[in-house]
Coordinates of N, CA and C in Angstrom, one line a residue:
M150 N 20.2 13.7 -10.1 CA 20.4 13.0 -8.9 C 19.7 11.6 -9.1
P151 N 20.4 10.5 -8.9 CA 19.7 9.2 -9.1 C 18.7 8.9 -7.9
R152 N 17.7 8.2 -8.3 CA 16.7 7.8 -7.3 C 17.2 6.6 -6.5
E153 N 16.8 6.6 -5.2 CA 17.1 5.5 -4.4 C 16.3 4.3 -4.7
K154 N 16.8 3.1 -4.5 CA 16.1 1.9 -4.8 C 14.7 1.7 -4.1
D155 N 14.7 2.2 -2.8 CA 13.5 2.0 -2.1 C 12.4 3.1 -2.3
V156 N 12.7 4.0 -3.2 CA 11.8 5.1 -3.5 C 10.7 4.5 -4.5
K157 N 9.5 4.8 -4.2 CA 8.4 4.4 -5.1 C 8.6 4.9 -6.5
P158 N 8.4 4.1 -7.5 CA 8.6 4.6 -8.9 C 7.7 5.8 -9.2
R159 N 8.2 6.7 -10.0 CA 7.5 7.9 -10.5 C 6.3 7.4 -11.3
G160 N 5.2 8.0 -11.1 CA 3.9 7.6 -11.8 C 4.1 7.7 -13.3
R161 N 3.2 6.9 -14.0 CA 3.3 7.0 -15.5 C 2.6 8.2 -16.0
M162 N 3.1 8.6 -17.2 CA 2.5 9.8 -17.8 C 1.5 9.5 -18.9
T163 N 0.5 10.3 -19.1 CA -0.5 10.1 -20.1 C 0.0 10.7 -21.4
A164 N -0.7 10.3 -22.5 CA -0.3 10.9 -23.8 C -0.5 12.5 -23.7
Y165 N -1.5 12.9 -23.1 CA -1.7 14.4 -23.0 C -0.6 15.0 -22.2
A166 N -0.1 14.4 -21.1 CA 1.0 14.9 -20.3 C 2.2 15.1 -21.2
F167 N 2.5 14.1 -22.0 CA 3.7 14.2 -22.9 C 3.5 15.3 -23.9
F168 N 2.2 15.5 -24.4 CA 1.9 16.5 -25.3 C 2.2 17.9 -24.7
V169 N 1.7 18.1 -23.5 CA 1.9 19.4 -22.8 C 3.4 19.6 -22.5
Q170 N 4.1 18.6 -22.2 CA 5.6 18.7 -22.0 C 6.3 19.2 -23.2
V171 N 5.9 18.6 -24.4 CA 6.5 19.0 -25.7 C 6.1 20.4 -26.0
C172 N 4.9 20.8 -25.8 CA 4.4 22.2 -26.0 C 5.2 23.1 -25.2
R173 N 5.5 22.8 -24.0 CA 6.2 23.7 -23.1 C 7.6 23.9 -23.6
E174 N 8.3 22.7 -24.0 CA 9.6 22.8 -24.5 C 9.7 23.7 -25.8
E175 N 8.7 23.5 -26.7 CA 8.7 24.3 -27.9 C 8.5 25.8 -27.6
H176 N 7.6 26.1 -26.6 CA 7.4 27.4 -26.2 C 8.7 28.1 -25.6
K177 N 9.4 27.3 -24.8 CA 10.6 27.8 -24.2 C 11.7 28.1 -25.3
K178 N 11.7 27.3 -26.3 CA 12.7 27.5 -27.4 C 12.3 28.8 -28.2
K179 N 11.1 29.0 -28.5 CA 10.6 30.1 -29.3 C 10.6 31.4 -28.5
H180 N 10.3 31.3 -27.2 CA 10.2 32.5 -26.3 C 11.0 32.3 -25.0
P181 N 12.3 32.3 -25.1 CA 13.1 31.9 -23.9 C 12.9 32.9 -22.7
E182 N 12.7 34.2 -23.0 CA 12.6 35.2 -21.9 C 11.2 35.4 -21.4
E183 N 10.2 34.9 -22.1 CA 8.8 35.1 -21.7 C 8.4 34.2 -20.6
T184 N 7.7 34.8 -19.6 CA 7.2 34.0 -18.5 C 5.8 33.4 -19.0
V185 N 5.5 32.3 -18.5 CA 4.3 31.6 -18.9 C 3.2 31.6 -17.8
V186 N 2.0 32.1 -18.2 CA 0.9 32.0 -17.3 C 0.3 30.7 -17.5
F187 N 0.4 29.9 -16.5 CA 0.0 28.5 -16.6 C -1.5 28.3 -17.0
A188 N -2.4 29.1 -16.5 CA -3.8 28.9 -16.9 C -4.0 29.1 -18.4
E189 N -3.4 30.2 -18.9 CA -3.6 30.5 -20.3 C -2.9 29.4 -21.2
F190 N -1.7 29.0 -20.8 CA -0.9 28.0 -21.5 C -1.7 26.7 -21.5
S191 N -2.2 26.3 -20.4 CA -2.9 25.0 -20.4 C -4.2 25.0 -21.2
K192 N -4.9 26.2 -21.2 CA -6.1 26.3 -22.1 C -5.7 26.1 -23.6
K193 N -4.6 26.8 -24.0 CA -4.2 26.7 -25.4 C -3.8 25.3 -25.7
C194 N -3.1 24.6 -24.8 CA -2.7 23.2 -25.0 C -3.9 22.3 -25.2
A195 N -4.9 22.5 -24.3 CA -6.1 21.7 -24.3 C -6.9 21.9 -25.6
E196 N -7.0 23.2 -26.1 CA -7.7 23.4 -27.4 C -6.9 22.8 -28.5
R197 N -5.6 22.9 -28.5 CA -4.8 22.3 -29.6 C -4.9 20.8 -29.5
W198 N -5.0 20.2 -28.3 CA -5.1 18.7 -28.2 C -6.4 18.2 -28.8
K199 N -7.5 19.0 -28.5 CA -8.8 18.6 -28.9 C -9.0 18.6 -30.4
T200 N -8.2 19.5 -31.1 CA -8.3 19.6 -32.5 C -7.4 18.7 -33.3
M201 N -6.5 18.0 -32.6 CA -5.5 17.1 -33.2 C -6.2 15.9 -33.7
S202 N -5.7 15.4 -34.8 CA -6.2 14.1 -35.3 C -5.6 12.9 -34.5
E203 N -6.2 11.8 -34.7 CA -5.7 10.6 -34.0 C -4.2 10.3 -34.5
K204 N -4.0 10.5 -35.7 CA -2.7 10.3 -36.3 C -1.6 11.2 -35.6
E205 N -2.0 12.4 -35.4 CA -1.1 13.4 -34.7 C -0.9 12.9 -33.2
K206 N -1.9 12.5 -32.6 CA -1.8 12.0 -31.2 C -1.1 10.7 -31.0
K207 N -1.0 10.0 -32.1 CA -0.3 8.6 -32.0 C 1.1 8.7 -31.4
R208 N 1.8 9.7 -31.8 CA 3.2 9.9 -31.3 C 3.2 10.0 -29.8
F209 N 2.3 10.7 -29.2 CA 2.2 10.9 -27.8 C 1.7 9.6 -27.1
Q210 N 0.8 8.9 -27.8 CA 0.3 7.7 -27.2 C 1.4 6.6 -27.1
E211 N 2.2 6.6 -28.2 CA 3.4 5.7 -28.1 C 4.3 6.0 -27.0
M212 N 4.5 7.3 -26.7 CA 5.4 7.7 -25.6 C 4.7 7.3 -24.3
A213 N 3.4 7.4 -24.2 CA 2.7 7.0 -23.0 C 2.8 5.5 -22.8
D214 N 2.6 4.7 -23.9 CA 2.7 3.3 -23.8 C 4.1 2.8 -23.3
K215 N 5.1 3.5 -23.8 CA 6.5 3.2 -23.4 C 6.7 3.5 -21.9
D216 N 6.1 4.6 -21.5 CA 6.3 5.0 -20.1 C 5.5 4.1 -19.2
K217 N 4.3 3.6 -19.7 CA 3.6 2.6 -18.9 C 4.4 1.3 -18.7
K218 N 5.1 0.9 -19.7 CA 5.9 -0.3 -19.6 C 7.0 -0.1 -18.6
R219 N 7.6 1.1 -18.6 CA 8.7 1.5 -17.6 C 8.1 1.4 -16.2
Y220 N 6.9 2.0 -16.1 CA 6.3 2.1 -14.7 C 5.9 0.7 -14.3
D221 N 5.3 -0.1 -15.1 CA 4.9 -1.5 -14.7 C 6.2 -2.3 -14.3
S222 N 7.3 -2.1 -15.1 CA 8.5 -2.9 -14.8 C 9.1 -2.4 -13.4
E223 N 9.1 -1.1 -13.2 CA 9.6 -0.6 -11.9 C 8.7 -1.0 -10.8
M224 N 7.4 -1.0 -11.0 CA 6.5 -1.4 -9.9 C 6.7 -2.9 -9.6
S225 N 7.0 -3.7 -10.6 CA 7.1 -5.2 -10.3 C 8.3 -5.4 -9.4
N226 N 9.3 -4.5 -9.5 CA 10.5 -4.7 -8.7 C 10.5 -3.9 -7.4
Y227 N 9.5 -3.1 -7.2 CA 9.4 -2.2 -6.0 C 8.8 -3.0 -4.8
I228 N 9.4 -2.8 -3.7 CA 8.9 -3.4 -2.5 C 8.6 -2.3 -1.5
P229 N 7.4 -2.1 -1.2 CA 7.0 -0.9 -0.4 C 7.5 -1.1 1.1
P230 N 7.8 0.0 1.7 CA 8.3 -0.1 3.1 C 7.2 -0.7 4.0
A231 N 7.6 -1.4 5.1 CA 6.6 -2.1 5.9 C 5.5 -1.1 6.4
G232 N 5.8 0.1 6.8 CA 4.8 1.0 7.3 C 3.8 1.3 6.3
E233 N 4.1 1.3 5.0 CA 3.1 1.6 3.9 C 2.0 0.6 3.9
K234 N 2.3 -0.7 4.1 CA 1.2 -1.7 4.1 C 0.3 -1.5 5.3
V235 N 0.8 -1.1 6.4 CA 0.0 -0.9 7.6 C -1.0 0.2 7.4
R236 N -0.5 1.3 6.8 CA -1.3 2.4 6.5 C -2.5 2.0 5.6
V237 N -2.2 1.3 4.6 CA -3.3 0.8 3.7 C -4.3 -0.1 4.4
I238 N -3.8 -1.0 5.2 CA -4.7 -1.8 6.0 C -5.6 -1.0 6.9
M239 N -5.0 0.0 7.6 CA -5.8 0.9 8.5 C -6.9 1.6 7.7
V240 N -6.5 2.2 6.5 CA -7.5 2.9 5.7 C -8.6 2.0 5.3
V241 N -8.3 0.8 4.9 CA -9.3 -0.2 4.5 C -10.2 -0.5 5.7
Y242 N -9.6 -0.8 6.8 CA -10.4 -1.1 8.0 C -11.4 0.0 8.4
F243 N -10.9 1.2 8.3 CA -11.8 2.3 8.8 C -12.8 2.7 7.7
F244 N -12.4 2.7 6.5 CA -13.3 3.2 5.4 C -14.2 2.2 4.7
W245 N -13.8 1.0 4.7 CA -14.5 -0.1 4.0 C -16.0 -0.2 4.5
P246 N -16.1 -0.3 5.8 CA -17.5 -0.3 6.3 C -18.4 0.8 5.9
L247 N -17.8 2.0 5.8 CA -18.5 3.2 5.3 C -19.0 3.0 3.9
L248 N -18.1 2.4 3.1 CA -18.4 2.2 1.7 C -19.5 1.2 1.5
V249 N -19.6 0.2 2.3 CA -20.6 -0.8 2.2 C -21.8 -0.6 3.0
G250 N -21.8 0.5 3.8 CA -23.0 0.9 4.6 C -23.0 0.4 6.0
A251 N -22.0 -0.2 6.5 CA -22.0 -0.7 7.8 C -21.4 0.3 8.8
T252 N -21.5 0.0 10.1 CA -20.9 0.9 11.1 C -19.7 0.3 11.7
I253 N -18.8 1.1 12.3 CA -17.6 0.7 12.9 C -17.8 0.7 14.4
P254 N -17.5 -0.4 15.1 CA -17.6 -0.3 16.6 C -16.3 0.4 17.1
I255 N -16.5 1.4 18.0 CA -15.4 2.1 18.5 C -15.1 1.8 19.9

Protein backbone atom coordinates (compact mmCIF):
# COMPACT_ATOMS: atom_id res chain seq x y z
CA MET A 1 0.00 0.00 0.00
CA PRO A 2 1.57 3.33 -1.03
CA ARG A 3 2.14 5.95 1.62
CA GLU A 4 0.25 9.24 1.46
CA LYS A 5 2.22 12.38 0.69
CA ASP A 6 1.35 14.08 3.98
CA VAL A 7 2.51 11.11 6.07
CA LYS A 8 5.77 11.70 7.91
CA PRO A 9 8.63 9.72 6.33
CA ARG A 10 9.55 6.42 7.93
CA GLY A 11 12.59 6.82 10.17
CA ARG A 12 16.03 5.84 9.00
CA MET A 13 17.48 2.45 9.86
CA THR A 14 20.84 1.84 11.48
CA ALA A 15 23.47 -0.60 10.25
CA TYR A 16 22.56 -2.91 13.13
CA ALA A 17 18.85 -2.78 12.22
CA PHE A 18 19.70 -3.84 8.65
CA PHE A 19 21.87 -6.63 10.05
CA VAL A 20 19.03 -7.95 12.25
CA GLN A 21 16.65 -7.75 9.29
CA VAL A 22 19.01 -9.85 7.15
CA CYS A 23 19.52 -12.34 10.01
CA ARG A 24 15.77 -12.72 10.34
CA GLU A 25 15.34 -13.33 6.60
CA GLU A 26 18.14 -15.93 6.63
CA HIS A 27 16.58 -17.65 9.64
CA LYS A 28 13.16 -17.75 7.95
CA LYS A 29 14.68 -19.37 4.85
CA LYS A 30 16.53 -22.03 6.86
CA HIS A 31 13.70 -22.70 9.34
CA PRO A 32 10.39 -21.64 7.74
CA GLU A 33 8.16 -23.52 10.21
CA GLU A 34 10.02 -22.56 13.39
CA THR A 35 8.66 -19.81 15.59
CA VAL A 36 11.21 -17.29 16.78
CA VAL A 37 11.58 -16.26 20.41
CA PHE A 38 12.53 -12.62 20.02
CA ALA A 39 14.62 -12.36 23.19
CA GLU A 40 16.81 -15.32 22.23
CA PHE A 41 17.05 -14.27 18.61
CA SER A 42 18.07 -10.71 19.46
CA LYS A 43 20.73 -11.95 21.89
CA LYS A 44 22.22 -14.19 19.21
CA CYS A 45 22.18 -11.33 16.70
CA ALA A 46 23.85 -8.99 19.18
CA GLU A 47 26.59 -11.53 19.93
CA ARG A 48 27.17 -12.10 16.23
CA TRP A 49 27.28 -8.33 15.56
CA LYS A 50 29.85 -7.77 18.30
CA THR A 51 32.18 -10.40 16.86
CA MET A 52 31.94 -9.15 13.26
CA SER A 53 34.86 -7.29 11.75
CA GLU A 54 34.50 -3.75 10.41
CA LYS A 55 34.86 -5.19 6.92
CA GLU A 56 31.83 -7.45 7.49
CA LYS A 57 29.83 -4.57 9.00
CA LYS A 58 30.66 -2.30 6.04
CA ARG A 59 27.87 -3.84 3.92
CA PHE A 60 25.29 -2.91 6.53
CA GLN A 61 26.79 0.54 7.09
CA GLU A 62 26.46 1.23 3.36
CA MET A 63 22.80 0.19 3.53
CA ALA A 64 22.30 2.54 6.49
CA ASP A 65 24.04 5.41 4.66
CA LYS A 66 21.78 4.88 1.65
CA ASP A 67 18.71 4.83 3.89
CA LYS A 68 19.88 8.02 5.63
CA LYS A 69 20.03 9.75 2.23
CA ARG A 70 16.49 8.50 1.48
CA TYR A 71 15.25 9.77 4.83
CA ASP A 72 16.97 13.17 4.50
CA SER A 73 15.53 13.57 1.00
CA GLU A 74 12.01 12.66 2.13
CA MET A 75 12.25 14.95 5.17
CA SER A 76 13.35 17.88 3.00
CA ASN A 77 10.10 17.49 1.03
CA TYR A 78 7.91 16.80 4.06
CA ILE A 79 5.63 19.54 5.34
CA PRO A 80 4.24 18.70 8.79
CA PRO A 81 0.55 19.31 9.46
CA ALA A 82 -0.25 22.62 11.15
CA GLY A 83 -1.24 20.91 14.42
CA GLU A 84 2.17 19.26 14.72
CA LYS A 85 3.95 22.61 15.00
CA VAL A 86 1.57 23.78 17.72
CA ARG A 87 2.22 20.64 19.73
CA VAL A 88 6.00 21.17 19.55
CA ILE A 89 5.65 24.81 20.58
CA MET A 90 3.50 23.82 23.57
CA VAL A 91 5.97 21.16 24.68
CA VAL A 92 8.84 23.63 24.44
CA TYR A 93 6.85 26.29 26.30
CA PHE A 94 6.00 23.98 29.20
CA PHE A 95 9.21 21.98 29.50
CA TRP A 96 11.97 24.42 28.55
CA PRO A 97 11.78 26.35 31.83
CA LEU A 98 12.08 23.06 33.71
CA LEU A 99 15.21 22.22 31.76
CA VAL A 100 16.85 25.55 32.51
CA GLY A 101 15.68 25.59 36.14
CA ALA A 102 13.01 28.32 35.94
CA THR A 103 9.40 28.10 37.05
CA ILE A 104 6.27 28.45 34.94
CA PRO A 105 3.59 30.96 35.99
CA ILE A 106 0.20 29.23 35.95
